[in-house]
XYZ file of C-alpha atoms in Angstrom:
499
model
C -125.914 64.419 -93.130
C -122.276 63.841 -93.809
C -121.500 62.054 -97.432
C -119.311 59.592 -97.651
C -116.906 59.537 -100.134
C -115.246 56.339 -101.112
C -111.042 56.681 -101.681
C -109.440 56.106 -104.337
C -108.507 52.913 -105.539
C -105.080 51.934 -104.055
C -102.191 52.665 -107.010
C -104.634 54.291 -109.546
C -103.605 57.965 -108.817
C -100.226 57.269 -107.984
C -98.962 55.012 -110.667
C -101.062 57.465 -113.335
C -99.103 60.358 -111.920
C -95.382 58.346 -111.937
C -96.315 56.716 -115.418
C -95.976 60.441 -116.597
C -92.122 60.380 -116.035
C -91.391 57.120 -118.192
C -93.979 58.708 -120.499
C -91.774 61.855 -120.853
C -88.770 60.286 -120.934
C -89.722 57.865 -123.871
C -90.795 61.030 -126.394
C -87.548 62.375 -125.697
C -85.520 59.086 -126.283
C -87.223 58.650 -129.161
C -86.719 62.736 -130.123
C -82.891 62.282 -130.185
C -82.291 58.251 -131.152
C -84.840 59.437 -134.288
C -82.231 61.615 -136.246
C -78.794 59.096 -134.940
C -80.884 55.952 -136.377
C -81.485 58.256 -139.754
C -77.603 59.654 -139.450
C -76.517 56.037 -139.008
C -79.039 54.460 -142.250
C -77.987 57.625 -144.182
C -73.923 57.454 -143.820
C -74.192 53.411 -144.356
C -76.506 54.059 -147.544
C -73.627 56.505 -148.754
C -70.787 54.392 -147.922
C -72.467 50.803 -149.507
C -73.457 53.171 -152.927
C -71.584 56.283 -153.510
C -68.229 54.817 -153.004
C -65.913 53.269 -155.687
C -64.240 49.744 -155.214
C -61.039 51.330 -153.265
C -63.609 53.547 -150.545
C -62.845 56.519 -152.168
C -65.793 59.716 -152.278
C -64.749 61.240 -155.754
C -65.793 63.983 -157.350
C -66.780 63.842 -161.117
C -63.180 64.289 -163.456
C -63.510 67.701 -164.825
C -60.798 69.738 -167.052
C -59.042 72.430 -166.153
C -56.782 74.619 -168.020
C -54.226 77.484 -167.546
C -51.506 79.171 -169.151
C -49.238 79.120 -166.316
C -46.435 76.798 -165.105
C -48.775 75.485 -162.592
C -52.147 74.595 -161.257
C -52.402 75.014 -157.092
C -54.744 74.777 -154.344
C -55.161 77.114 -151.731
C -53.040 76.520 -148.170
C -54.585 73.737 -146.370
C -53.887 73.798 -142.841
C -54.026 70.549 -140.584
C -53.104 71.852 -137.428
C -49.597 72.509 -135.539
C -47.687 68.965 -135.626
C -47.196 67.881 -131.496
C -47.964 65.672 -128.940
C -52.056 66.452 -129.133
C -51.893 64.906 -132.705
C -53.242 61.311 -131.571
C -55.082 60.998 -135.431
C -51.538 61.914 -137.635
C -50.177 57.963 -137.726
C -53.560 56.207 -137.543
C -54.493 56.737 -141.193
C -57.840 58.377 -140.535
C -57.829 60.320 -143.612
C -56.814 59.709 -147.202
C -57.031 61.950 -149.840
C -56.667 61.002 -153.987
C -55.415 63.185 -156.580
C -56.699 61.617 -160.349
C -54.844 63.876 -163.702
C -54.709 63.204 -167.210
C -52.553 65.343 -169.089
C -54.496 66.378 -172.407
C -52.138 65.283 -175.645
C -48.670 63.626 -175.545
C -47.441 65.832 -172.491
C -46.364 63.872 -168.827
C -48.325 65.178 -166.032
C -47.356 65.468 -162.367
C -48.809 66.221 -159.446
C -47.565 67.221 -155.869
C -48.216 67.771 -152.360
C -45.825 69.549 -150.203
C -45.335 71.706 -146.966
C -46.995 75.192 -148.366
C -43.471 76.666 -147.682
C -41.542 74.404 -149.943
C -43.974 74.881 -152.543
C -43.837 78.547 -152.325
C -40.532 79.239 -152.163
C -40.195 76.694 -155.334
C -42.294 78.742 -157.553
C -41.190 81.674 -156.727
C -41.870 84.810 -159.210
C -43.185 82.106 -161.513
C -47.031 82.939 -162.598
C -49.600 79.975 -161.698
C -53.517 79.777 -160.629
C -54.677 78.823 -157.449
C -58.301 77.015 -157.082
C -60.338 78.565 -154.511
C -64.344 78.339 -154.284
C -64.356 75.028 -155.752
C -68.085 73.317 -156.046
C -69.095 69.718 -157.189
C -72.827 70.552 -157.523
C -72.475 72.026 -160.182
C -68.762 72.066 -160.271
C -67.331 75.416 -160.549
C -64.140 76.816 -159.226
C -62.387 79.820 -159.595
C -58.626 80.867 -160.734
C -56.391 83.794 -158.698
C -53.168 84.254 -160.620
C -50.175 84.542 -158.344
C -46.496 85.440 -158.908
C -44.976 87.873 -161.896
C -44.456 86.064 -165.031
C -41.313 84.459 -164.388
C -40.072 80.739 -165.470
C -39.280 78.227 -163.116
C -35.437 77.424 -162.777
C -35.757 73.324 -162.422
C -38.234 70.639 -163.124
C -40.535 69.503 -160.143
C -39.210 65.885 -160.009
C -36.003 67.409 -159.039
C -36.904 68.784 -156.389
C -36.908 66.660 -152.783
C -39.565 68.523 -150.249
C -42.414 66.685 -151.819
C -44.284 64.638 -149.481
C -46.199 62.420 -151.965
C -45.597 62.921 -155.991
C -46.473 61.226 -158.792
C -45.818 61.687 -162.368
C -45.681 60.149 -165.976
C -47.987 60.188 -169.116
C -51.478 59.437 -169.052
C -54.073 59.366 -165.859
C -51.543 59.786 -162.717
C -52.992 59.216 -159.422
C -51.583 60.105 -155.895
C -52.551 59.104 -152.698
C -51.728 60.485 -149.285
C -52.688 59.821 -145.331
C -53.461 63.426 -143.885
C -50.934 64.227 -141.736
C -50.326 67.642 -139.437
C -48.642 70.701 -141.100
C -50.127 73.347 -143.666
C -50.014 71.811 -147.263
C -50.410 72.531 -151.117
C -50.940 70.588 -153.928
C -49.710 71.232 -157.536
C -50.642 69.713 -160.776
C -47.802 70.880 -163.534
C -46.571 69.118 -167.052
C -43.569 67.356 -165.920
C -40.941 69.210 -167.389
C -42.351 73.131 -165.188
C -43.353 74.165 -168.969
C -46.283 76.612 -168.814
C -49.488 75.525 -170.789
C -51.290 72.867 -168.333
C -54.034 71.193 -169.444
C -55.701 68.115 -167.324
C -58.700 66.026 -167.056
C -58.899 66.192 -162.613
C -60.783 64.420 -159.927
C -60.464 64.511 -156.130
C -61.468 61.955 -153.470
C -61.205 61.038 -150.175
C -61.368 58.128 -147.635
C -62.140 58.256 -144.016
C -61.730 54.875 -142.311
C -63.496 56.329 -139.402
C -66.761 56.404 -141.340
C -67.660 52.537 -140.700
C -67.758 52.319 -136.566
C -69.493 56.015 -137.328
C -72.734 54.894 -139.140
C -72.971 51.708 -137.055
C -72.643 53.678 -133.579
C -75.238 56.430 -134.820
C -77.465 53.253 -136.431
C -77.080 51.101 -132.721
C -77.086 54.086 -130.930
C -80.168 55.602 -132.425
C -82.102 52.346 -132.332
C -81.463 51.392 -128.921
C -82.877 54.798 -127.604
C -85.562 54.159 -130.014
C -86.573 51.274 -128.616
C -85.776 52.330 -125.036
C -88.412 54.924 -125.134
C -90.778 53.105 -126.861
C -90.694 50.801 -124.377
C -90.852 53.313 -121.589
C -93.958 55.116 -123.686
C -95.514 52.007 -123.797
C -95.229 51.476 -120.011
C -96.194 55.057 -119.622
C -99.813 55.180 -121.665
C -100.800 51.907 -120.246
C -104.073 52.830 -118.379
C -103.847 52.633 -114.782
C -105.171 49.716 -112.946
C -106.022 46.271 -113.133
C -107.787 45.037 -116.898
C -111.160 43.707 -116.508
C -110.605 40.051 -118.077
C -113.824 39.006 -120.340
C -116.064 36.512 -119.175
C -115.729 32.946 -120.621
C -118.157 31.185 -122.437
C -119.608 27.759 -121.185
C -117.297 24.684 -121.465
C -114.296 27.354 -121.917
C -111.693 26.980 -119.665
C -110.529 30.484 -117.746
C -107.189 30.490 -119.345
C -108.542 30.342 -122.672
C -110.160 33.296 -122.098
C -108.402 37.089 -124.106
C -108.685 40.167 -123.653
C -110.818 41.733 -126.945
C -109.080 43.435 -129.697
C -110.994 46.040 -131.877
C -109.557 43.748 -135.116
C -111.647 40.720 -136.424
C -110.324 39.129 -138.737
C -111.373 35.536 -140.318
C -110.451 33.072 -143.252
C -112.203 29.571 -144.341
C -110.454 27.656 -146.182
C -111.412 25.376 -149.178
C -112.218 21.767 -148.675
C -110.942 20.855 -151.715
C -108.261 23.271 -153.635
C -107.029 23.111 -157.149
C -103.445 22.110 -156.893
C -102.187 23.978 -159.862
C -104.467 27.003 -159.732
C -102.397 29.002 -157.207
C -99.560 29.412 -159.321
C -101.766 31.890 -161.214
C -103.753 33.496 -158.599
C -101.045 36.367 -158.925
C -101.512 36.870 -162.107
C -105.408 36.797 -161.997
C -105.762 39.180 -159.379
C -103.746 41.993 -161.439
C -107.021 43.664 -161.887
C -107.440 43.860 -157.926
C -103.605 44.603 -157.675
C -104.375 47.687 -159.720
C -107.731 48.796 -158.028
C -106.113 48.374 -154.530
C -102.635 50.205 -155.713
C -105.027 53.099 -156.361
C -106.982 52.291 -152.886
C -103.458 52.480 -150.820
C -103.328 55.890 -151.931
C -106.828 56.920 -150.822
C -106.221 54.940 -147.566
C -102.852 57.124 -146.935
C -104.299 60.451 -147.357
C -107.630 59.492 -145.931
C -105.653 58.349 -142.529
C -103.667 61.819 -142.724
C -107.114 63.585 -142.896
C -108.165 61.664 -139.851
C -104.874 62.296 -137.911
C -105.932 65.960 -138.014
C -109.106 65.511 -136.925
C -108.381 63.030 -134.169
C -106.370 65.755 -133.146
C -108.515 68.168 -132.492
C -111.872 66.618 -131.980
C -110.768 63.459 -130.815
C -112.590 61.529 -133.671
C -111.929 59.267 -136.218
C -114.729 60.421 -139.103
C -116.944 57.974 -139.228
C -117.187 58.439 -142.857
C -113.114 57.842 -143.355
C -113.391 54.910 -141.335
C -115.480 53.208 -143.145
C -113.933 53.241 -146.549
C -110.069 52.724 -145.054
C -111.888 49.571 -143.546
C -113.733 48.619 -146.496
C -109.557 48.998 -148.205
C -108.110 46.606 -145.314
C -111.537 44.347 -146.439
C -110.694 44.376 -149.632
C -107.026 43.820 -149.182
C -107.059 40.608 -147.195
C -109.412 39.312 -149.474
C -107.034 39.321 -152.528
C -104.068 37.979 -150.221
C -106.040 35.165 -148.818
C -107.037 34.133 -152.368
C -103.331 34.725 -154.198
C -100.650 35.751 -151.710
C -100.459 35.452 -148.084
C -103.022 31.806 -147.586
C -104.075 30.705 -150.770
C -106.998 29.437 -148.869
C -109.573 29.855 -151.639
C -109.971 28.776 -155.294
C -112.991 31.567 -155.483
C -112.250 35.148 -157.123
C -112.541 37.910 -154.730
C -115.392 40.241 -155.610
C -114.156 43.782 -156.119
C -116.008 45.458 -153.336
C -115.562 47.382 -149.888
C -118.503 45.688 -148.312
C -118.790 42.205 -146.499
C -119.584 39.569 -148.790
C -120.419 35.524 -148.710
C -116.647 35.455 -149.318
C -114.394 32.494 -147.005
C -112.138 36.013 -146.175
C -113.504 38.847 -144.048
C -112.561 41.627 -141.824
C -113.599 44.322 -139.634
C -112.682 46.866 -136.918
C -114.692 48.371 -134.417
C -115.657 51.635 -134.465
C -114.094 53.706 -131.472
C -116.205 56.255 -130.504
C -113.197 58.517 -128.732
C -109.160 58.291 -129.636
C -106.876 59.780 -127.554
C -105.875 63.595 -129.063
C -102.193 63.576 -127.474
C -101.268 59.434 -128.366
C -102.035 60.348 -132.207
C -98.673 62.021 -132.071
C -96.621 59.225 -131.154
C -98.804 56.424 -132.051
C -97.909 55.441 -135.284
C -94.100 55.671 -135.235
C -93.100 55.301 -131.638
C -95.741 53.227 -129.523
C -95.638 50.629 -132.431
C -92.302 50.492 -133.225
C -92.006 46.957 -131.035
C -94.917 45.468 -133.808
C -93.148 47.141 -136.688
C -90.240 44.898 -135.939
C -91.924 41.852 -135.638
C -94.023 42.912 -139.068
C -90.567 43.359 -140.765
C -89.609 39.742 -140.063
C -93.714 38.569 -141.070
C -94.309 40.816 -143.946
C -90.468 42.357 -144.743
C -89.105 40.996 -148.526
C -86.325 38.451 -147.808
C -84.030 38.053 -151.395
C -81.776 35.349 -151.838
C -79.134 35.532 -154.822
C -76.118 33.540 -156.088
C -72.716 34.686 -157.760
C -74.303 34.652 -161.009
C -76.526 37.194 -160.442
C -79.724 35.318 -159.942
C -82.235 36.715 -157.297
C -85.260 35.613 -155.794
C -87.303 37.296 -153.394
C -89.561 35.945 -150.759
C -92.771 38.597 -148.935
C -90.834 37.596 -145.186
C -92.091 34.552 -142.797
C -95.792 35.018 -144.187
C -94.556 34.518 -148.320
C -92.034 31.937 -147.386
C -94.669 29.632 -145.367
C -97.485 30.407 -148.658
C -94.957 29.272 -150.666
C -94.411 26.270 -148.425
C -98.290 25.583 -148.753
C -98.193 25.970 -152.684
C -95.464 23.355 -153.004
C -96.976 20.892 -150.721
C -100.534 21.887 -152.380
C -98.955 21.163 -156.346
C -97.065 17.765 -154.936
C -99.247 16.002 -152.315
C -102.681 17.547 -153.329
C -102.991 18.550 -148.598
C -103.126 21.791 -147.285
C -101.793 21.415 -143.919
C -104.204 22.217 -141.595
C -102.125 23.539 -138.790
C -100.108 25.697 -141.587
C -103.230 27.306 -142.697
C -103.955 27.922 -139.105
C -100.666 29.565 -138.510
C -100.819 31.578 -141.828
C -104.105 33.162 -140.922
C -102.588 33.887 -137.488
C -99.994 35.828 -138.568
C -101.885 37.754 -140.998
C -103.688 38.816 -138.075
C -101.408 40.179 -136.065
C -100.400 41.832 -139.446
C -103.332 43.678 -139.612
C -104.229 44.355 -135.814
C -100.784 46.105 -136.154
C -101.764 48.325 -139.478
C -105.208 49.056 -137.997
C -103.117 50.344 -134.962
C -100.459 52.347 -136.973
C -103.669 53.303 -138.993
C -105.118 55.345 -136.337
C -108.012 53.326 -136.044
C -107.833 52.037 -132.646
C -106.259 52.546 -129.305
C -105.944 49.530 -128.524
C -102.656 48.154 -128.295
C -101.969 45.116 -130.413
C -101.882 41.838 -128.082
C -98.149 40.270 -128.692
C -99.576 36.654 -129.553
C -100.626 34.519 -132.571
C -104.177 33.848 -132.355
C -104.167 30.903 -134.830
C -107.342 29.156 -136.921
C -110.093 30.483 -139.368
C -111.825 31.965 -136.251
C -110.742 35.102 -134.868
C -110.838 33.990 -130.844
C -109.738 37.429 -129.815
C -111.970 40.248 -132.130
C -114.726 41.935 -130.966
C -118.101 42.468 -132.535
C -117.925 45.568 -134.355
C -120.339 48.750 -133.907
C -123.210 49.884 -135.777
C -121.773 52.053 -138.531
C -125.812 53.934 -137.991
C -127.799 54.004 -135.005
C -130.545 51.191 -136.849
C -128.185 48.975 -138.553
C -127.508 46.076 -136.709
C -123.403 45.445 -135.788
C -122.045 42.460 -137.538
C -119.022 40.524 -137.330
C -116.362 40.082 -139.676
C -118.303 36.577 -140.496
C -121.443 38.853 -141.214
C -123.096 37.561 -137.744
C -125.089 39.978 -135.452
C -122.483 41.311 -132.957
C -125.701 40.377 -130.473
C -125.820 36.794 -131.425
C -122.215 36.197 -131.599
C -122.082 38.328 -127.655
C -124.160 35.913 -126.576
C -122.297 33.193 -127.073
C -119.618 34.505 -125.407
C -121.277 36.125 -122.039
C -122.132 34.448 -119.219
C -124.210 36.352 -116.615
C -122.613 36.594 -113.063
């Protein structure tokens, strides 16, 4: 008897096997835009803090001494002066020279051709700098020529390209410009005896388009493969839609998402009281500030061992969602709803509290997503959570600053004010608050490692959570429950209809 074997479904093999290209070519998007977006953020953080109000880098003013006619630096070469030279007359380059002669002396500094200056000092002795370091600054001295005197002043002489000279700090300024070059810092008059206080700096005008091309660059590919690794882990074929419950229309109907996440608010609220609430939760700020850490280690534990079991400890799981519990509890009451006048208890379990949450339990994670999960797959959410949850600070000329927790602080805020000066909650504001809160933490349970489930792009507003799913048994006798403490089975069956 011949068995028949049914084929495959149509565009299940296929499309897995050609999602592996966009798949493959997203990790290595992201592999190269990774270090240009942290070149770019790195060169724009130096350039907005480590410069001074003229652009210049500088180096720390340090004194230097000799008993020479002259202080030099070595030969600096800047290539053979032609046609090739496209930078020499766009100003690419500037370099400073700061010196302070030490007591009533006039100071002057230099830069010529490396010809001109040598031929100038002739047999004269002076030190040249060589193996100069900032970090800590050293330097050291080579003494060149025989001992003799020079025969003229150097502000006599007219080969110098830039000069500058006079008592007190002296500072010189020059565009780089082809050629080989020196630089001399003498006492005005060629005595020998030099003692100044000296700094170097430079500007690079190029440095601006730089850091924004590596930071646009690096982003774009970035997001480029995360799209494509997005498109490439999807599973293959069509998503089995849930069933809807009856008197639900179709298109109400969502796909579940391992994140439930509920908030009641108060009937009545104390219009005053939430002005406080941050003050009154410090205790809980403190407890959960030591939580956060537990919860970061705990999910780098678990990245290991999702790794190479495939398995999120059921142990680990638990507390880091009894932290996420606990968490949302303390915003709804002081900082992201303000939906409650009633003190969060300070516990990891579910309580007969108007704020819950929970996650279901996934009983296999993918080994090979865990790599690119957190970071790259997400990176889409982490954007939008930058604009929910980001700070936003607003400031005036006088120096005052005020800073707002993103979208989610600025519409709490909102709610206070219309809370202290109507006595009403909005209604549809609450809603919206606990919707994007939500997403919020869909997204962190996702970056968390606790799911593979990709987080649905869409506000599920309201107290109800209309797209969770009823959580697993944490034991094989304990009943499943709900973020709102019902049994999973009760809450299912309001939800299925049978076919």
């Amino acid at each position: 008897m011949t068995t028949y074997t049914p084929p495959p479904e149509p565009g299940r093999t296929g499309s897995r096997r050609n999602r592996r290209v966009p798949l493959i070519i997203g990790i290595l998007l992201a592999l190269v835009g990774f270090p240009l977006l942290l070149g770019g953020l790195g060169l724009g953080w130096a350039m907005a803090t480590q410069r001074d109000d003229d652009g210049f880098f500088s180096t720390p003013t340090e004194q230097l001494t000799t008993e020479t006619v002259a202080l030099s630096s070595e030969v600096v070469n800047l290539g053979e002066a032609g046609p090739d030279d496209w930078w020499a007359d766009r100003h690419l380059a500037t370099v400073r020279l700061s010196a302070r002669s030490e007591g009533a002396r006039a100071v002057f500094i230099g830069i010529a051709p490396s010809a001109d200056v040598a031929r100038y000092l002739g047999s004269a002795s002076y030190d040249e700098i060589s193996d100069l370091r900032i970090d800590p600054f050293d330097y050291s001295l080579t003494r060149r020529g025989t001992g003799g005197d020079l025969t003229a002043a150097p502000t006599a002489q007219g080969f110098w390209t830039a000069q500058n000279s006079g008592p007190g700090t002296q500072a010189l300024t020059w565009d780089l410009k082809p050629g080989t070059y020196t630089a001399v810092v003498m006492n005005v008059d060629g005595s020998p005896g030099v003692a100044v206080d000296l700094s170097a700096g430079g500007r690079l005008g190029w440095l601006t388009p730089l850091a924004w091309s590596l930071g646009l660059l690096g982003g774009a590919l970035i997001l480029g493969g995360a799209l494509l690794v997005v498109y490439g882990a999807r599973p293959p074929g069509p998503r089995v839609p849930r069933q809807a419950a009856p008197g639900q229309p179709p298109e109400a109907v969502r796909p579940d998402t391992p994140v439930t996440l509920v908030g009641a608010k108060d009937p009545r609220l104390n219009r005053g009281l939430w002005l406080v609430k941050w003050f009154l939760a410090i205790p809980h700020f403190v407890v959960l500030a030591l939580l956060w850490l537990v919860f970061v280690l705990l999910t780098v534990v678990a990245f290991f061992a999702i790794l190479v079991t495939g398995r999120y400890p059921r142990g680990l799981f638990g507390l880091n969602v009894g932290i996420l519990r606990w968490t949302w509890r303390v915003q709804f009451y002081a900082t992201a709803a303000i939906g409650t006048d009633r003190y969060p208890p300070f516990t990891l379990d579910h309580t007969d509290y108007p704020a819950d949450l929970d996650i279901t339990y996934p009983e296999r994670l993918s080994r090979g997503r865990v790599l690119v999960k957190s970071w790259l797959l997400a990176l889409p959410h982490l954007v939008v959570l930058g604009v929910l949850a980001g700070t936003w600070q607003f400031g005036d000329a006088h120096g005052y600053q005020f800073a707002v927790g993103g979208l989610i602080g600025a519409l709490t805020l909102a709610a206070g004010l219309l809370l202290l000066f109507t006595g009403r909650y909005p209604a549809s504001l609450f809603d919206l608050l606990v919707g994007l809160n939500r997403w919020v933490y869909r997204v962190t349970a996702y970056v968390a490692l606790m799911t593979d489930t990709y987080p649905p792009f869409r506000l599920d507003q309201g107290a109800a959570d209309p797209g969770g799913v009823a959580p697993r048994p944490s034991t094989p006798d304990a009943p499943a429950r709900t973020g709102l403490g019902w049994p999973a089975e009760e809450r299912r069956s309001e939800r299925e209809v049978e076919v």
